[in-house]
CSV table of C-alpha atoms in Angstrom, one decimal:
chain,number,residue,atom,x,y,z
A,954,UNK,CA,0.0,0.0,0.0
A,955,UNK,CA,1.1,3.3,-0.8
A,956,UNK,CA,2.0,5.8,1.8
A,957,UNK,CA,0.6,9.5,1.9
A,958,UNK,CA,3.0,12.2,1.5
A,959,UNK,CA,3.0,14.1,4.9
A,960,UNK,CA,4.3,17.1,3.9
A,961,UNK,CA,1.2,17.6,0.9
A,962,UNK,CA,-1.1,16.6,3.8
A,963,UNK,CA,-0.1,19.3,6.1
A,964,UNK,CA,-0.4,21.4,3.3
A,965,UNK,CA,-4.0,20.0,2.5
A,966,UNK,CA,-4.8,20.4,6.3
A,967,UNK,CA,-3.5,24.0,6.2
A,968,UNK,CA,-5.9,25.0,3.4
A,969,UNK,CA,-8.7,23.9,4.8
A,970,UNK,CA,-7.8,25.3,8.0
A,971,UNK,CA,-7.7,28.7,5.7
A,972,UNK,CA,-10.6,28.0,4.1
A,973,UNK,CA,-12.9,27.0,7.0
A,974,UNK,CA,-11.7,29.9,9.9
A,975,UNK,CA,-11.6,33.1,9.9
A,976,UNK,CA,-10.8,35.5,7.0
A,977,UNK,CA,-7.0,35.7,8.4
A,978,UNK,CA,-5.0,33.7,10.5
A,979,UNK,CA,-1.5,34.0,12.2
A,980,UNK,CA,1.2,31.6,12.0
A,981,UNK,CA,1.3,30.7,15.4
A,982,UNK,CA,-2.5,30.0,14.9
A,983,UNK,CA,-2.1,27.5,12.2
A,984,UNK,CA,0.6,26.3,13.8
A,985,UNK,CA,-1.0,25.4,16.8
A,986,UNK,CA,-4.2,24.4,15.2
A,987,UNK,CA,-2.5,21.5,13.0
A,988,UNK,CA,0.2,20.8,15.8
A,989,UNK,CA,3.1,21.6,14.0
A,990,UNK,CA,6.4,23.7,14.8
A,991,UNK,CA,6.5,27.2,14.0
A,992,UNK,CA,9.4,26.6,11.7
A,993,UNK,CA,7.6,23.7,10.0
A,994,UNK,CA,4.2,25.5,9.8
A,995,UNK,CA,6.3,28.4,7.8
A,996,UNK,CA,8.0,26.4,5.9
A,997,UNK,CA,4.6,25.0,4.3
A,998,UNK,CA,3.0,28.2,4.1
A,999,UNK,CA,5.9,29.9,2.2
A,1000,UNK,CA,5.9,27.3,-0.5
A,1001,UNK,CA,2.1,27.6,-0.6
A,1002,UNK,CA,2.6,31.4,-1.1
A,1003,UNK,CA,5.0,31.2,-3.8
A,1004,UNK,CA,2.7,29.1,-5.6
A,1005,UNK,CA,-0.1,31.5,-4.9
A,1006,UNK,CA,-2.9,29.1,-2.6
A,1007,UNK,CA,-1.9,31.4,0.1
A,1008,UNK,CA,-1.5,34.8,0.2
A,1009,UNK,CA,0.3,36.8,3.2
A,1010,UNK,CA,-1.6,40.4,4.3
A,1011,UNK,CA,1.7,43.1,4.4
A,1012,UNK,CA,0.2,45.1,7.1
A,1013,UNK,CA,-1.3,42.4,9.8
A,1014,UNK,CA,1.4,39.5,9.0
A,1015,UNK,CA,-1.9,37.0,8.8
A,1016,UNK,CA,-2.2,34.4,5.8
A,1017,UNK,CA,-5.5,33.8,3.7
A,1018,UNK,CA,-6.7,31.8,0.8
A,1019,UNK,CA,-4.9,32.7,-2.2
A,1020,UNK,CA,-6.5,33.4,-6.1
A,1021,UNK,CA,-4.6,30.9,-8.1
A,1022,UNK,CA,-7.1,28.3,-6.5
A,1023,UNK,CA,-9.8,30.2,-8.5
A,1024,UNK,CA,-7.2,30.1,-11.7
A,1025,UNK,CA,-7.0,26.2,-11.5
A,1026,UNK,CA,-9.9,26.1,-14.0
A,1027,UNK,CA,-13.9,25.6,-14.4
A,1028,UNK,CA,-13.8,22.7,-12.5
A,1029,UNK,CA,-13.2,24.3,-9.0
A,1030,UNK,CA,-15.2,27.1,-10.2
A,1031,UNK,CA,-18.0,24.9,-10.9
A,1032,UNK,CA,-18.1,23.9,-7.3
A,1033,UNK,CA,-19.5,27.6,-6.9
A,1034,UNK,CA,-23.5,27.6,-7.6
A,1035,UNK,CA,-23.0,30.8,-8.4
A,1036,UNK,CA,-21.0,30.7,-11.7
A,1037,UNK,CA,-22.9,27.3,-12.5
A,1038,UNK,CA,-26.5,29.3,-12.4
A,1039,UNK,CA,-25.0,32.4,-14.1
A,1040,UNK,CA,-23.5,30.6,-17.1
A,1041,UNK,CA,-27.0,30.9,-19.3
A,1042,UNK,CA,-28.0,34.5,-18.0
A,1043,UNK,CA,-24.4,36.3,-17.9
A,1044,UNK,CA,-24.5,34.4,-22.4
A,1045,UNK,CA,-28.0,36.1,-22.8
A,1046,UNK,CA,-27.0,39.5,-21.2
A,1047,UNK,CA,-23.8,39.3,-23.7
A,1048,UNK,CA,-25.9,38.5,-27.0
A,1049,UNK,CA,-28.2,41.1,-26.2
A,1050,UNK,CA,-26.0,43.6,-25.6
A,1051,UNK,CA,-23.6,42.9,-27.5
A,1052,UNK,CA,-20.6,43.8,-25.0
A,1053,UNK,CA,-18.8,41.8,-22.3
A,1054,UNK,CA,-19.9,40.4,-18.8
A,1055,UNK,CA,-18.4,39.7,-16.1
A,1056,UNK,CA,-19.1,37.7,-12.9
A,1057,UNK,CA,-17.1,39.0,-9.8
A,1058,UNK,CA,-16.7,37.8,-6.3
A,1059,UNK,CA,-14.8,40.0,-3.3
A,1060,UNK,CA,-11.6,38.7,-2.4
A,1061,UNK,CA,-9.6,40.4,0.0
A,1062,UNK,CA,-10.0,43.7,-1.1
A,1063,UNK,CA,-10.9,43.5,-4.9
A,1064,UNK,CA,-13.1,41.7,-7.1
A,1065,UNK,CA,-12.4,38.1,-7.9
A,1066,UNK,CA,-13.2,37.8,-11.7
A,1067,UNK,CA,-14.7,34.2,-11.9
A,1068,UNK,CA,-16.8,34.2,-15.3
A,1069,UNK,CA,-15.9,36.6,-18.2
A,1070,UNK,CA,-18.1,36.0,-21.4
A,1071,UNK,CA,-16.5,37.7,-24.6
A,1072,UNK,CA,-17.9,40.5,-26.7
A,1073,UNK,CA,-20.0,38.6,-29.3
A,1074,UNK,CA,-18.0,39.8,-32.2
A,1075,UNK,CA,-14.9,39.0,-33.9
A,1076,UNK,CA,-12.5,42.0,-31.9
A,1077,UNK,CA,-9.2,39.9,-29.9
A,1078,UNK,CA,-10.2,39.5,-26.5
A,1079,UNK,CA,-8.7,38.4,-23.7
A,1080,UNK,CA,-10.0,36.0,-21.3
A,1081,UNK,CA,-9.9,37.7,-17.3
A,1082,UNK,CA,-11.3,35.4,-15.1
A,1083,UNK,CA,-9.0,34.8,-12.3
A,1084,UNK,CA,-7.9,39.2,-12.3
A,1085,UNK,CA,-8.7,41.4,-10.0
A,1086,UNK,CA,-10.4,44.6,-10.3
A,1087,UNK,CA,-10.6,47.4,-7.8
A,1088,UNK,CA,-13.3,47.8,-5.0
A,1089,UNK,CA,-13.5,51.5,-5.2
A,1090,UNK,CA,-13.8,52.5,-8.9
A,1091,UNK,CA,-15.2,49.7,-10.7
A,1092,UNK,CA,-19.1,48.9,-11.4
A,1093,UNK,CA,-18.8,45.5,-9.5
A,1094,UNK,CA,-16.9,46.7,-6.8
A,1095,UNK,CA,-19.1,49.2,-5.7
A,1096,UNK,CA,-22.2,47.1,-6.0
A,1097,UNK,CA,-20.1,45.0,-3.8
A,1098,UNK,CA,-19.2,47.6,-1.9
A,1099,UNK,CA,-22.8,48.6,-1.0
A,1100,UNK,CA,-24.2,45.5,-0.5
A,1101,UNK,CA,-21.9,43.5,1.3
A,1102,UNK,CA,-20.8,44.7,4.8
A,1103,UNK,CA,-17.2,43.1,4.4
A,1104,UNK,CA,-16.5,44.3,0.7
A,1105,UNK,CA,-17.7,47.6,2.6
A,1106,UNK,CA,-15.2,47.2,5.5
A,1107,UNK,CA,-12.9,46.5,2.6
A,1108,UNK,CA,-13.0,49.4,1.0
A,1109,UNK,CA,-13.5,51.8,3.2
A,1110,UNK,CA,-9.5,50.2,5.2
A,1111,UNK,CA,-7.7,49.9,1.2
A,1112,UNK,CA,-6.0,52.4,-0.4
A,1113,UNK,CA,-8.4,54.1,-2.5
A,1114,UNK,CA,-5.8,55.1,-5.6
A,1115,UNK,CA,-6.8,57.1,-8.1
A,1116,UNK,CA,-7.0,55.7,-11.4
A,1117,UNK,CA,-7.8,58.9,-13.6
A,1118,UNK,CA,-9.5,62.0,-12.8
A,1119,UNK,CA,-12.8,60.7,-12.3
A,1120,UNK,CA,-12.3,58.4,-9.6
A,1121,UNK,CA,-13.9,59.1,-6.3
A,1122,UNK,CA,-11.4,58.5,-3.5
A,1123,UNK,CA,-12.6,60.5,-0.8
A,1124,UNK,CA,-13.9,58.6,1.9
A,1125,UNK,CA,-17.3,60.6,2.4
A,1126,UNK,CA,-18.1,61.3,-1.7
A,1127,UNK,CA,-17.3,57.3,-1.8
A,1128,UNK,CA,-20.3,56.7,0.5
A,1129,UNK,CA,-22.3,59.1,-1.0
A,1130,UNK,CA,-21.6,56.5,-3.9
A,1131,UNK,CA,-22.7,53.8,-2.2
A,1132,UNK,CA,-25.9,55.2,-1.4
A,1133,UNK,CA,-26.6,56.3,-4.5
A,1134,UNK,CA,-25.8,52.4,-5.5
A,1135,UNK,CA,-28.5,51.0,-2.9
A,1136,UNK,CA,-31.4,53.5,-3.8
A,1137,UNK,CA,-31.3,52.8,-7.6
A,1138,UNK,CA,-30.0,49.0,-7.5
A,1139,UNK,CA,-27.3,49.4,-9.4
A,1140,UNK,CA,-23.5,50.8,-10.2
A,1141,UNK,CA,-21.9,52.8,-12.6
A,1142,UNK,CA,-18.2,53.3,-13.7
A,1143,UNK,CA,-17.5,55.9,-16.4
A,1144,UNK,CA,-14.2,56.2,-17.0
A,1145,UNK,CA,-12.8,56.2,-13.5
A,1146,UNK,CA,-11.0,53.0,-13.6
A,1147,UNK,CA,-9.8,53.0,-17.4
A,1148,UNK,CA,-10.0,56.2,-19.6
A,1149,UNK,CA,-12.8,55.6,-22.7
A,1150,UNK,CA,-13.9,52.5,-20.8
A,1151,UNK,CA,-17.6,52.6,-18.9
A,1152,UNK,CA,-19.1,49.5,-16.7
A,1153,UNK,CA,-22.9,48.9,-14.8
A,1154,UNK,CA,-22.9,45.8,-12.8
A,1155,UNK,CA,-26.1,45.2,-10.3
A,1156,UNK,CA,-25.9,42.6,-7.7
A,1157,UNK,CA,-26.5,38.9,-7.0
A,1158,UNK,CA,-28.2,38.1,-4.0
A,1159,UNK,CA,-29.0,34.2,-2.6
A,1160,UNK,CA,-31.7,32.4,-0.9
A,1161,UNK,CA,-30.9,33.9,2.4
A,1162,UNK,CA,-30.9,37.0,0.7
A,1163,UNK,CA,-27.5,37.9,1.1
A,1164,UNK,CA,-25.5,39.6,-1.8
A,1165,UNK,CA,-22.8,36.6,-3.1
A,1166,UNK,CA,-21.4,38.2,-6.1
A,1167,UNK,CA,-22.2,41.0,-8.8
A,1168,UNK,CA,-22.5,40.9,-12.6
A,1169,UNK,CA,-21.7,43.8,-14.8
A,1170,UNK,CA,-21.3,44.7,-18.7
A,1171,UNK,CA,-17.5,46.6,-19.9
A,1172,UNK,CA,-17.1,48.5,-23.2
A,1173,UNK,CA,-16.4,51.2,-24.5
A,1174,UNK,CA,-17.9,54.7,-23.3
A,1175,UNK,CA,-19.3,55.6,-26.9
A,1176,UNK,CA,-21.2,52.2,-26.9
A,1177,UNK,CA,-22.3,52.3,-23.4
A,1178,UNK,CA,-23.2,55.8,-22.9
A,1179,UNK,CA,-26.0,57.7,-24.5
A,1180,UNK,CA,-25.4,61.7,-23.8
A,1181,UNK,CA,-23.2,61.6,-21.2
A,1182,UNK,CA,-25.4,58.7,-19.3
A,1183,UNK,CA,-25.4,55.2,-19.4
A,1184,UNK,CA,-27.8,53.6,-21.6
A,1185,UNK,CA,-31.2,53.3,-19.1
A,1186,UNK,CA,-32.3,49.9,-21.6
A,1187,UNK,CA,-28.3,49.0,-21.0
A,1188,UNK,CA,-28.6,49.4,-16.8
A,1189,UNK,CA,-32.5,47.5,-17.4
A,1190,UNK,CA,-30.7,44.3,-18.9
A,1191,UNK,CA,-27.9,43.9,-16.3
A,1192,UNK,CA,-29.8,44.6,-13.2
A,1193,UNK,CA,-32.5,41.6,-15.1
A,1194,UNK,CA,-29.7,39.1,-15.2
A,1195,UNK,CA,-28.6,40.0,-11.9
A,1196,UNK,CA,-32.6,39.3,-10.8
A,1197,UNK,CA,-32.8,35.9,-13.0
A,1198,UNK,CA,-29.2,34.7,-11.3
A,1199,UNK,CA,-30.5,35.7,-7.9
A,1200,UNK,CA,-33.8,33.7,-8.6
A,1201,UNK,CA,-32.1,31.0,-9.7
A,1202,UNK,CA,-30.5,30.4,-6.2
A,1203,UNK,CA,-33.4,31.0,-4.8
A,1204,UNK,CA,-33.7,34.4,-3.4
A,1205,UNK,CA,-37.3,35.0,-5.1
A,1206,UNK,CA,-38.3,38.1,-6.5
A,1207,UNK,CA,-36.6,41.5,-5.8
């Protein structure tokens, strides 16, 4: 009979131990959870890190879940009922359209892309699921933003960079923001992450009613906007997807 590795199944034990805790944990935590030596527990977590299943905060010293587990492929992302109920709604919202859509997820303090569906037309594109997008600026970040009290914890302790001259860094004008996002159901971005590109993402919400994810169309400004403003039929498709994903997982009507 075969004998396990031990060193893959402390690493195994350690990810699950990431995955099942709280959002960060220490090394003397881990350590201490899976019984091992500082030294050893380090040692597994480094090599974990370079590979990028674990990623290391710079400010707190505390380890979490890395994104490359997302950028293994559709099969782990399957495992989310999210993606799996979004796949036919995030097509239809593309066809009709006729621009990209994007799924996104928080992670740590940006947006997890973890379904992209191309521009139905014959431009090279470039698949993004697996890249992160700011909380601050972008259309799915804010929805996440004001929906979800971590992603707004998030953003409110991140750097909020400008990106061009548009973006909205200031902590109280970024509120303001968010309230603007929860009265009307939805988020814009018009050139205040990427200069000529506008976004509107609405969000996703489950059975329990809590927001899980966001979904959003990207293109360019001239397409998306109409007189300065984003296309109101435009902002009336994504916020339907966003309804027929969250009915899908049950959440009923909103």
């Amino acid at each position: 009979m075969a004998r396990n590795i031990q060193s893959l199944e402390r690493a195994a034990a350690m990810l699950r131990l990431l995955a099942g805790g709280e959002r960060r944990l220490g090394l003397s935590d881990i350590a201490s959870s899976l019984g091992l030596a500082k030294g050893t527990a380090h040692g597994i977590l480094r090599t974990l890190q370079q590979e990028g299943f674990v990623e290391q905060d710079d400010t707190s010293g505390r380890y979490q879940l890395g994104a490359e587990l997302l950028r293994l492929g559709t099969t782990y992302l399957d495992v989310h009922e999210l993606r799996a109920r979004a796949l036919v709604w995030t097509d239809d919202l593309a066809r009709s359209s006729g621009e990209s859509v994007y799924l996104g997820v928080l992670h740590q303090q940006g947006v997890l892309i973890v379904h992209h569906v191309f521009r139905p037309d014959d431009s090279r594109q470039v698949l993004e699921i697996g890249a992160m997008q700011p909380l601050h600026s972008t259309a799915l970040g804010k929805v996440l933003s004001a929906y979800d009290p971590v992603a707004h914890s998030e953003a409110i302790e991140a750097d909020r960079k400008p990106f061009t001259d548009r973006t909205v860094c200031e902590l109280e004008r970024f509120e303001h923001v968010l309230d603007i996002t929860r009265a009307r159901g939805y988020a814009a971005d018009v050139e205040e992450t990427w200069e000529g590109v506008a976004s509107v993402a609405a969000p996703i919400h489950d059975r329990r009613r809590m927001p899980v994810g966001a979904v959003g169309v990207t293109g360019a400004v001239e397409r998306l906007c109409r007189d300065g403003e984003l296309r109101p039929e435009l902002i009336a498709a994504v916020r339907d997807c966003a309804r027929a994903v969250s009915r899908d997982l049950g959440a009923g009507r909103f």
